[in-house]
XYZ file of C-alpha atoms in Angstrom:
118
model
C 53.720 124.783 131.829
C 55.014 127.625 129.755
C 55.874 131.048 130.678
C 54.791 134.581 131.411
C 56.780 137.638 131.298
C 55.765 140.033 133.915
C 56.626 144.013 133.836
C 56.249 147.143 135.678
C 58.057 146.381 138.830
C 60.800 149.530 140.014
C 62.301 151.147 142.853
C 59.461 153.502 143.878
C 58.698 155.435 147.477
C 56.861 154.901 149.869
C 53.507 156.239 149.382
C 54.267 155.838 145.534
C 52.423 153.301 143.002
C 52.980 150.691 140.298
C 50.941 149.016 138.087
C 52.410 145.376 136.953
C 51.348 144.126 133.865
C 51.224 140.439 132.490
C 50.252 139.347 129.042
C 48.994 135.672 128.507
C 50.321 135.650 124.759
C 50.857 132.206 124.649
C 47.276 131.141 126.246
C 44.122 131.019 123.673
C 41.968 133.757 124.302
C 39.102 131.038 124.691
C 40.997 129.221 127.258
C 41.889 133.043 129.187
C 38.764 133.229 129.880
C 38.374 130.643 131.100
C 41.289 130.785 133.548
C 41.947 132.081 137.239
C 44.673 134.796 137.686
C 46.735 136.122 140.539
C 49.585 137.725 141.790
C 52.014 136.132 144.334
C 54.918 137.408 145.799
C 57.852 136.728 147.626
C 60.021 138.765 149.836
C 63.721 137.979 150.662
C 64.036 134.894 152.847
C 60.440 134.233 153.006
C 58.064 131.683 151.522
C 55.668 132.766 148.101
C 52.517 134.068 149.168
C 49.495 134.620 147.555
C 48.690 138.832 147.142
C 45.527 138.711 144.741
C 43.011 136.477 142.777
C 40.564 136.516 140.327
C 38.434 133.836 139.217
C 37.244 133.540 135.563
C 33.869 134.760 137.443
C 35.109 137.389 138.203
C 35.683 136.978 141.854
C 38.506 138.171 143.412
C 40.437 137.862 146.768
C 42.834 139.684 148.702
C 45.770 139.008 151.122
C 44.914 141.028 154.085
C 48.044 142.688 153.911
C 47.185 144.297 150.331
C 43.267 145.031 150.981
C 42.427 148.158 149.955
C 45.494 149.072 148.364
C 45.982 146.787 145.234
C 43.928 145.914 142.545
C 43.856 142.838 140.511
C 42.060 143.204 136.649
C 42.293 141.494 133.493
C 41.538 142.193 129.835
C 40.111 139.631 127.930
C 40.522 140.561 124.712
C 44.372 141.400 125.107
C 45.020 138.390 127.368
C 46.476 140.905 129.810
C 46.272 140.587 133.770
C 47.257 143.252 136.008
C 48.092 144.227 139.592
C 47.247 148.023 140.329
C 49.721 148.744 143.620
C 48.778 152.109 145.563
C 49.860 153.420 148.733
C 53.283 150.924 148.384
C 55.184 150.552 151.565
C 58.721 148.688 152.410
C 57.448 145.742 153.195
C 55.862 145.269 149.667
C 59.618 145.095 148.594
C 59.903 141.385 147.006
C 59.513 139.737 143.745
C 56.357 139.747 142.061
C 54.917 136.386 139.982
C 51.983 136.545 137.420
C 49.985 133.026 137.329
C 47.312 131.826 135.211
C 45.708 128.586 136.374
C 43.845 127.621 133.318
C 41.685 124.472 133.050
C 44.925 122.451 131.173
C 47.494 123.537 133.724
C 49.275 126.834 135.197
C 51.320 128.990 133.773
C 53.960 131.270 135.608
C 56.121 134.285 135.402
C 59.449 134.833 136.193
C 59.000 137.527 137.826
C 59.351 141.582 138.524
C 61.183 142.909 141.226
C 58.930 145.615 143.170
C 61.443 147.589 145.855
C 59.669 150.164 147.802
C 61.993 152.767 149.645
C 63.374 156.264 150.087
């Protein structure tokens, strides 16, 4: 159900950070609100798995493997979600998906491709 356009992903260094941005344009500001986000991601040859979540509570949740390092966030207002991505190593390298799960259905990006190396 619709589409997201994600941004931000690179070719960065290890150590190095990127922030990923996705605006919910097409999504009511009401209904944003009301919506979970997160971040998945999936690496080459492996399955999509989930890296971040925030509840319209304002919960969130990390994959183990991202604790401490990433960051997910939203604005409101601009219908933006985010993924703050510090301390990046090479096995963050895969393709990065924005999804809102709103109370009528999900909506997905295409995705950004994040490469981390030297």
């Amino acid at each position: 159900q619709g589409q997201l356009v994600e941004s931000g992903g690179g070719l960065v260094q290890p150590g190095g950070s990127l922030r990923l941005s996705c605006p919910a344009s097409r999504i009511i500001t009401s209904t944003f609100t009301a919506s979970d986000m997160a971040w998945y991601r999936q690496a080459p040859g492996k399955q999509r798995e989930l890296v971040a979540l925030l509840t319209s509570d304002g919960i969130t949740n990390y994959a183990d493997f991202v604790k401490g390092r990433f960051t997910i966030s939203k604005n409101n207002a601009r219908k933006m979600v985010y993924l703050q991505m510090n301390s990046l190593q090479p096995e963050d390298t895969a393709i990065y998906f924005c999804n809102v799960q709103t109370p009528y259905g999900a909506y997905w990006g295409q995705g950004t491709q994040v490469t981390v190396s030297s």
